[in-house]
GROMACS .gro file of C-alpha atoms in nm:
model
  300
    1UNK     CA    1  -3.050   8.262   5.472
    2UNK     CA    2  -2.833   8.047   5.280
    3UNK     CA    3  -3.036   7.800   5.069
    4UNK     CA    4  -3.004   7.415   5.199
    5UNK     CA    5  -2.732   7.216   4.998
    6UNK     CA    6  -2.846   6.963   4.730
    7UNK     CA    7  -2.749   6.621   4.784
    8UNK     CA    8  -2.747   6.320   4.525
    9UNK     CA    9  -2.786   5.991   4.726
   10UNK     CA   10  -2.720   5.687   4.467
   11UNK     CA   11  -2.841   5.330   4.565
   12UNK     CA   12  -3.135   5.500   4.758
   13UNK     CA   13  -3.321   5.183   4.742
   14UNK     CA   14  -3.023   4.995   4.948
   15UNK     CA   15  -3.064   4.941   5.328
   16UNK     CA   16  -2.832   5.243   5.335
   17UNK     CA   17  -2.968   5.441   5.068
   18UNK     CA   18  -3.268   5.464   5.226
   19UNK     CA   19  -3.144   5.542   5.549
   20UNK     CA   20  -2.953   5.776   5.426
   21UNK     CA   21  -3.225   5.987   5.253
   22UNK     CA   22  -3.450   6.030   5.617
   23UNK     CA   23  -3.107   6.152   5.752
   24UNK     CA   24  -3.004   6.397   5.512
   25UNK     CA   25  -3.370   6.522   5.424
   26UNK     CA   26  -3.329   6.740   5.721
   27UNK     CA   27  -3.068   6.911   5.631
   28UNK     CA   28  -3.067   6.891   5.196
   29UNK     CA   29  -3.214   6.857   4.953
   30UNK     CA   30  -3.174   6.533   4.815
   31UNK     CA   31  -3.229   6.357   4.511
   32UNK     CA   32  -3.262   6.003   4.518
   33UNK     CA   33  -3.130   5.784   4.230
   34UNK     CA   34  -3.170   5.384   4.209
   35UNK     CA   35  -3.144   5.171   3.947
   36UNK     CA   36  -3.474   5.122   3.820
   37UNK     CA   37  -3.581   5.497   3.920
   38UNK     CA   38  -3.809   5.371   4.188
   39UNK     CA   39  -3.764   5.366   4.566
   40UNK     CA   40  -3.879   5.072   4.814
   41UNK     CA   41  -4.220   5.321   4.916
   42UNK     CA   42  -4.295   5.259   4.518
   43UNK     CA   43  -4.217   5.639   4.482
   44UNK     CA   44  -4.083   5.752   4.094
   45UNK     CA   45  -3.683   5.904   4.189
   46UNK     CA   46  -3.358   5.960   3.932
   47UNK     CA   47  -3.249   5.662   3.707
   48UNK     CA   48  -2.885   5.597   3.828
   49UNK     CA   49  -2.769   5.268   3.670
   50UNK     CA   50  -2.379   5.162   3.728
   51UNK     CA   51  -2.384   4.974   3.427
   52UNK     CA   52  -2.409   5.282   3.216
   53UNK     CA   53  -2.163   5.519   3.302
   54UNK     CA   54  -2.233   5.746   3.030
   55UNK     CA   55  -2.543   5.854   3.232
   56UNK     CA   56  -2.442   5.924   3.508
   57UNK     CA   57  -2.208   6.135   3.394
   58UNK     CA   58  -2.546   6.323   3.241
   59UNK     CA   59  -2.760   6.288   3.525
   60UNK     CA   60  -2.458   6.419   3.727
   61UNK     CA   61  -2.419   6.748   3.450
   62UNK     CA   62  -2.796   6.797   3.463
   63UNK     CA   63  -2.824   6.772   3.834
   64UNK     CA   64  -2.490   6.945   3.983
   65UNK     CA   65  -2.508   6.881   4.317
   66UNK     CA   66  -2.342   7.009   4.610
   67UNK     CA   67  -2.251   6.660   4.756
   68UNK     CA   68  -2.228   6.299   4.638
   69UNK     CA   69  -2.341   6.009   4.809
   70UNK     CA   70  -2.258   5.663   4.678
   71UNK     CA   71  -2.430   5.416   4.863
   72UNK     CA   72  -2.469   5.169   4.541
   73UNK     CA   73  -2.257   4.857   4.556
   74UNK     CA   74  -2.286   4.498   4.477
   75UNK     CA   75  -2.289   4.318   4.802
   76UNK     CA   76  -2.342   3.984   4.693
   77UNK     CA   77  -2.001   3.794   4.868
   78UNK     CA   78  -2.017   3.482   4.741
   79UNK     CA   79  -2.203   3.536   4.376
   80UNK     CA   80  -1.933   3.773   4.287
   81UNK     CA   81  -1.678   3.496   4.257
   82UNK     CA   82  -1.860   3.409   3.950
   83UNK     CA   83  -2.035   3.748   3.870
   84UNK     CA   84  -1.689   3.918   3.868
   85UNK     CA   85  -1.730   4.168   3.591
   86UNK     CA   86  -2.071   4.346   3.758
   87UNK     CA   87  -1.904   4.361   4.101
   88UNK     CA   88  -1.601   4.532   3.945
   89UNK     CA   89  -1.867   4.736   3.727
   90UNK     CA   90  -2.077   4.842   4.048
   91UNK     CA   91  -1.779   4.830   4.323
   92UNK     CA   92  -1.481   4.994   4.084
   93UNK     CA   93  -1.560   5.124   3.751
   94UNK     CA   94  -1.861   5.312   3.813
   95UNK     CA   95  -1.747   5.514   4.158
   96UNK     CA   96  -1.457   5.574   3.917
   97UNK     CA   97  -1.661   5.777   3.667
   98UNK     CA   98  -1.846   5.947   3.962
   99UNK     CA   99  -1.532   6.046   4.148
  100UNK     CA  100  -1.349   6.204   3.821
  101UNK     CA  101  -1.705   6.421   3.771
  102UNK     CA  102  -1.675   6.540   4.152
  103UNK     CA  103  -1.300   6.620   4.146
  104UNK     CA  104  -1.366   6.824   3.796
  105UNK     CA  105  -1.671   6.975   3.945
  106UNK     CA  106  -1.526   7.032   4.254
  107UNK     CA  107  -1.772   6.801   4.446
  108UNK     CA  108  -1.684   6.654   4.756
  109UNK     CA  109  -1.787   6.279   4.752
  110UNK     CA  110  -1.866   6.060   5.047
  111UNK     CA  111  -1.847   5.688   4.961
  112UNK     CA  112  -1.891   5.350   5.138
  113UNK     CA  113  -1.622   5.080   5.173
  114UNK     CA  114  -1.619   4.732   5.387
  115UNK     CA  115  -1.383   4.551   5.631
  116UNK     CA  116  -1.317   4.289   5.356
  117UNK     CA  117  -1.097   4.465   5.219
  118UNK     CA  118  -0.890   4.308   5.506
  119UNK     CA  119  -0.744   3.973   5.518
  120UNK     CA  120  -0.876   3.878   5.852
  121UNK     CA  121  -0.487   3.777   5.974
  122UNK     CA  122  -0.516   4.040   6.203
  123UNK     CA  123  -0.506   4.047   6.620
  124UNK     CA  124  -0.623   4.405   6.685
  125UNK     CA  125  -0.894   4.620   6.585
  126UNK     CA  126  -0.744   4.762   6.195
  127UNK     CA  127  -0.689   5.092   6.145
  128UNK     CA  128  -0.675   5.302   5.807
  129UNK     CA  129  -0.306   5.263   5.741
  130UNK     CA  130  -0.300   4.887   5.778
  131UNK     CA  131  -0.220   4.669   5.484
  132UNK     CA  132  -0.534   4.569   5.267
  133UNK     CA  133  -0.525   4.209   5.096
  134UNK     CA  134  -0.874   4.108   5.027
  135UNK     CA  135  -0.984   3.759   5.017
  136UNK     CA  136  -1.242   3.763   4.716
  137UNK     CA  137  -1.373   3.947   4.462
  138UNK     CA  138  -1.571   4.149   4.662
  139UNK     CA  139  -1.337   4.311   4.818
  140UNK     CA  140  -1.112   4.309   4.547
  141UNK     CA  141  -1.342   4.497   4.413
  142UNK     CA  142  -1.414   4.757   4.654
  143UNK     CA  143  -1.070   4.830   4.701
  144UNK     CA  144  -1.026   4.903   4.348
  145UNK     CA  145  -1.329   5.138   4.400
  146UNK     CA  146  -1.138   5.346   4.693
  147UNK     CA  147  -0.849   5.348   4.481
  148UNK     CA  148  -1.004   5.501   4.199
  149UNK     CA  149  -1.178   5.756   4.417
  150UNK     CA  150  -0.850   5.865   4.563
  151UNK     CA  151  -0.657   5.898   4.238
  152UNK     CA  152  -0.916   6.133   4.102
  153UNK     CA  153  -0.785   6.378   4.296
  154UNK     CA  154  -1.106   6.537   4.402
  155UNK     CA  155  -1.208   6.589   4.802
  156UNK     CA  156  -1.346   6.236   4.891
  157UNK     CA  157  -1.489   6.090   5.249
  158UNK     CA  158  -1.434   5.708   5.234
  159UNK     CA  159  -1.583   5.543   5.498
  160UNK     CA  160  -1.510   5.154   5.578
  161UNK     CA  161  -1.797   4.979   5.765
  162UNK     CA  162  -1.875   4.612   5.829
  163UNK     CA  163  -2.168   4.357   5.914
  164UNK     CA  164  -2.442   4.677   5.788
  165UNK     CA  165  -2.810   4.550   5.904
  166UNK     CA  166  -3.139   4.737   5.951
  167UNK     CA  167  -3.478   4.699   6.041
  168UNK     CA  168  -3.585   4.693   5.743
  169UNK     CA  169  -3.449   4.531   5.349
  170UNK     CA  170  -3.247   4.203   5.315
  171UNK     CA  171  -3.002   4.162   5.598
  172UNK     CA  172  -2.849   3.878   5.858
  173UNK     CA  173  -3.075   4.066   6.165
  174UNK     CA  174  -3.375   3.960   5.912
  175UNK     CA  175  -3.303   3.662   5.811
  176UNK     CA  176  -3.259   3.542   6.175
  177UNK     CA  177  -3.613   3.650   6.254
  178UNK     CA  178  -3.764   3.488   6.040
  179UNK     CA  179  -3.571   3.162   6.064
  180UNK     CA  180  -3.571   3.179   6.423
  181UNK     CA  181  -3.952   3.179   6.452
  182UNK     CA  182  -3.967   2.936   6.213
  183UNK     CA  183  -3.715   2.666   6.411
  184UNK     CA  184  -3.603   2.524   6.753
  185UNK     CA  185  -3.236   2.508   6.665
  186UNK     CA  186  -3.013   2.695   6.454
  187UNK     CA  187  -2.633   2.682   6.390
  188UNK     CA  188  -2.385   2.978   6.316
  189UNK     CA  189  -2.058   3.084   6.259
  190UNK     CA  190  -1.868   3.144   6.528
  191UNK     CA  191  -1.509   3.169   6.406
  192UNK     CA  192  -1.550   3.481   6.231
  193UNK     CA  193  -1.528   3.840   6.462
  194UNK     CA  194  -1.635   4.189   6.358
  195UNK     CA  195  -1.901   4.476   6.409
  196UNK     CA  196  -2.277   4.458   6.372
  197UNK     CA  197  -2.339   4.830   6.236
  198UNK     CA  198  -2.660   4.953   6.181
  199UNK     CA  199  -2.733   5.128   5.831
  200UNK     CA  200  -2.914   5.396   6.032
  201UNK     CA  201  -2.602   5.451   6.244
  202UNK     CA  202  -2.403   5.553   5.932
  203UNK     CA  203  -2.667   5.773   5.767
  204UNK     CA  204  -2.669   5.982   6.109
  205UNK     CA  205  -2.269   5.979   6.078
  206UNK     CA  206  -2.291   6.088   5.736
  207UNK     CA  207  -2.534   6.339   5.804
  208UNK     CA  208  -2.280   6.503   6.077
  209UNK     CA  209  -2.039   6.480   5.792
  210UNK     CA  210  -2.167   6.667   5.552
  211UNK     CA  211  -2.250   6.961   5.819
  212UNK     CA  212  -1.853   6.935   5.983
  213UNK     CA  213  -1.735   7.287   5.917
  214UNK     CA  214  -1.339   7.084   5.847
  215UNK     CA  215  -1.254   7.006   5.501
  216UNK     CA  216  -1.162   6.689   5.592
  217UNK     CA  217  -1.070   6.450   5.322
  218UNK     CA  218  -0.944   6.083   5.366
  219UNK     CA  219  -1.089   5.724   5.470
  220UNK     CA  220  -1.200   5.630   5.784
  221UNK     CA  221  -1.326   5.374   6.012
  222UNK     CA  222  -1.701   5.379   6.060
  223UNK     CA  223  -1.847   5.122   6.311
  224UNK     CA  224  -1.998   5.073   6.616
  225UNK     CA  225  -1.753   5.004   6.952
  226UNK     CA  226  -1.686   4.630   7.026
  227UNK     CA  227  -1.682   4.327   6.866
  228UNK     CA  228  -1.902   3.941   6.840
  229UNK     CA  229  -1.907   3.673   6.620
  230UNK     CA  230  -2.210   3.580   6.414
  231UNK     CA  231  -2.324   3.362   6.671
  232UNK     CA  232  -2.263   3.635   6.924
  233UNK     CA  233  -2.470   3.857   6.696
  234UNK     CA  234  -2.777   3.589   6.652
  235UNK     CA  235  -2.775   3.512   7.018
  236UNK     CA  236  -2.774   3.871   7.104
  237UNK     CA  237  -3.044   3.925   6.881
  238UNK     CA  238  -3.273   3.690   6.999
  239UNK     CA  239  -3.261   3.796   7.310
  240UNK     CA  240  -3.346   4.166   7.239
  241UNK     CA  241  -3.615   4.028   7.010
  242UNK     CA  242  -3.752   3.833   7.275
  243UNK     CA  243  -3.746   4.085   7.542
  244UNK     CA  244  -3.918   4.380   7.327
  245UNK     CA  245  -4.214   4.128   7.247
  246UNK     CA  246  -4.107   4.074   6.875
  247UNK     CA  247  -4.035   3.728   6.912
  248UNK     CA  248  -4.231   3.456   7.111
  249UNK     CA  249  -3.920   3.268   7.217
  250UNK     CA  250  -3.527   3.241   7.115
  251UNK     CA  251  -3.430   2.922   6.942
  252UNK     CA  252  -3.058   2.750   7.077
  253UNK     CA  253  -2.805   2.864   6.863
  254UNK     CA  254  -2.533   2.648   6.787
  255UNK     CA  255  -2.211   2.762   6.727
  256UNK     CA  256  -2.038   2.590   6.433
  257UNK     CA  257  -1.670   2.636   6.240
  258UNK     CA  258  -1.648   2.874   5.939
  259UNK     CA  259  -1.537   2.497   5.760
  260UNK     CA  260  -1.822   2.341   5.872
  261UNK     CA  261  -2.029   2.620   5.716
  262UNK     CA  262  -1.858   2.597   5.309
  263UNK     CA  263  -1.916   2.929   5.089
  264UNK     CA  264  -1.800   3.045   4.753
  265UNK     CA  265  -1.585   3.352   4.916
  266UNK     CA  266  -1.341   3.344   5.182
  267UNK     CA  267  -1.450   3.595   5.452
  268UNK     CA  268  -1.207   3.726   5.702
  269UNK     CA  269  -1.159   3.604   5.992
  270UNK     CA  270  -1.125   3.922   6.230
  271UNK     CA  271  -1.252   4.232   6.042
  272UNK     CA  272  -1.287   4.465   6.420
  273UNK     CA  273  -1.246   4.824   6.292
  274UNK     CA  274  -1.059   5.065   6.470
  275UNK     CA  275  -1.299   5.417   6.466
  276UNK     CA  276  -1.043   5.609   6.711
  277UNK     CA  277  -0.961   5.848   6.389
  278UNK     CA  278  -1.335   5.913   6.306
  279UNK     CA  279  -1.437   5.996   6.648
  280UNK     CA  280  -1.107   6.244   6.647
  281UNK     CA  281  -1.191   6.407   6.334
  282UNK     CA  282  -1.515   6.475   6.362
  283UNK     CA  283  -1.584   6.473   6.733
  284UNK     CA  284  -1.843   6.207   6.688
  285UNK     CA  285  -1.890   5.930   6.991
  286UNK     CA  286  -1.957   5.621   6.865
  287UNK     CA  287  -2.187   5.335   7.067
  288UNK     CA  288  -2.187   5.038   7.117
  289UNK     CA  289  -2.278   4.773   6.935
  290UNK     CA  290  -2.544   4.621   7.154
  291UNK     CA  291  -2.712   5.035   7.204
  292UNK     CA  292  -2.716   4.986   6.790
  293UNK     CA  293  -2.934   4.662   6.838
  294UNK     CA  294  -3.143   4.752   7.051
  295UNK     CA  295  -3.268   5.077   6.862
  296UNK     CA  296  -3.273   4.880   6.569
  297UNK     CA  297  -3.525   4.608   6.689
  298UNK     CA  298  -3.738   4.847   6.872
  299UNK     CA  299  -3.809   4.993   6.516
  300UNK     CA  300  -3.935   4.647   6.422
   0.00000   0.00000   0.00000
């Protein structure tokens, strides 16, 4: 019996990271690396900090893994227009240093990308060929990460997802809850389109990856089906919230302009992903985006 591949999972204290370690615990061994070398239970894990490449590049040596899993990033939108040089740190220069280890170890590496690396002109669902031309530093910056990770040379899985939300950690499904028990009326976005995914969703993907007996290597698409528009997503929420006895009652939602709501970073405007080549490759069918909600709030 073949002994169970070791996997290293950084960012395990993300909203992915973590999902990511209850998938691929069935299947790996996995060591978990975050920042701080502690996970969200309070549990001791690996040190894996981006801003010091030089160790990962010994925690990598010491470790040797089968797999890589880079779930780190900095997601903050609108604080990297200022905070440009630790995006670019977290987003490009570190997944550089990782992907040169792999492709000189002979690693493959699975890493995560985002639909802003799109300009949002778009009027159907993008697929992996189209033209990139981020709007901010963001996803200037995790464009320059996929680029790196393609000129190492190594076998790489990138995948591009968009709108990621669990039940748990920091997230717009969150932050609705709580505001929405809190008021009567609330007002969102409604000029901006894309895919709710849940983080779960892509761990379970992921997890099908890494078992695929193809050795597949390229970027795809890695979403739900469908599309909605932040206040398509709160409204939808609500109402699953309300009807699975989490919430009391769902406040009005009123839809508002992307200029009446002002932020630091531009966003795109239509960011639906097209996941026809996933689904091909890997003979994985995709749901919904509503099935995704609803498993995610029953969880709550």
């Amino acid at each position: 019996m073949n002994p169970a591949p070791s996997v290293i999972v950084f960012g395990a204290n993300g909203q992915l990271g973590w999902e990511l370690i209850r998938a691929l615990r069935r299947q790996a061994e996995v060591v978990a690396t975050t920042r701080t070398g502690r996970l969200p239970d309070g549990a001791h894990c690996e040190v894996g900090d981006f801003d010091d490449t030089a160790a990962l590049v010994a925690l990598l040596d010491r470790i040797r893994p089968d797999w890589v899993v880079n779930a780190a990033a900095y997601t903050a939108v609108d604080r990297a227009e200022e905070d440009h040089d630790a995006a670019w740190r977290a987003n490009a220069e570190a997944p550089d240093v990782i992907a040169r280890w792999c492709a000189a170890a002979g690693v493959p590496l699975v890493h995560y990308s985002t639909d802003y690396v799109f300009d949002g002109q778009g009027s159907r669902p993008y697929r992996e060929d189209d033209a990139t031309a981020p709007l901010g530093v963001y996803g200037a910056s995790k464009l320059a990460g996929e680029d790196a990770i393609r000129a190492a040379g190594g076998r790489h899985l990138i995948f591009r997802t968009a709108w990621v939300y669990a039940s748990h950690s920091s997230n717009f499904l969150r932050t609705m809850l709580r505001v929405g028990a809190e008021r009567d009326v609330l007002r969102v976005v409604a000029d901006q389109v894309g895919t709710p995914t849940p983080a779960a969703l892509i761990a379970d993907v992921t997890a099908q990856v890494l078992q695929h007996p193809g050795q597949l290597c390229g970027t795809w698409h890695l979403t739900p089906h469908g599309e909605t528009s932040w206040h398509g997503f709160a409204e939808a929420i609500f109402a699953e919230a309300v009807a699975a006895g989490k919430l009391a009652r769902a406040p009005k939602v009123e839809a508002i302009t992307t200029a009446e709501y002002p932020t630091p970073a531009k966003r795109p405007a239509y960011s639906h992903l097209d996941v026809t080549k996933l689904e091909s490759d890997f003979g994985i069918a995709l749901p919904d985006w509503r099935t995704g909600l609803q498993r995610v709030i029953a969880e709550i």
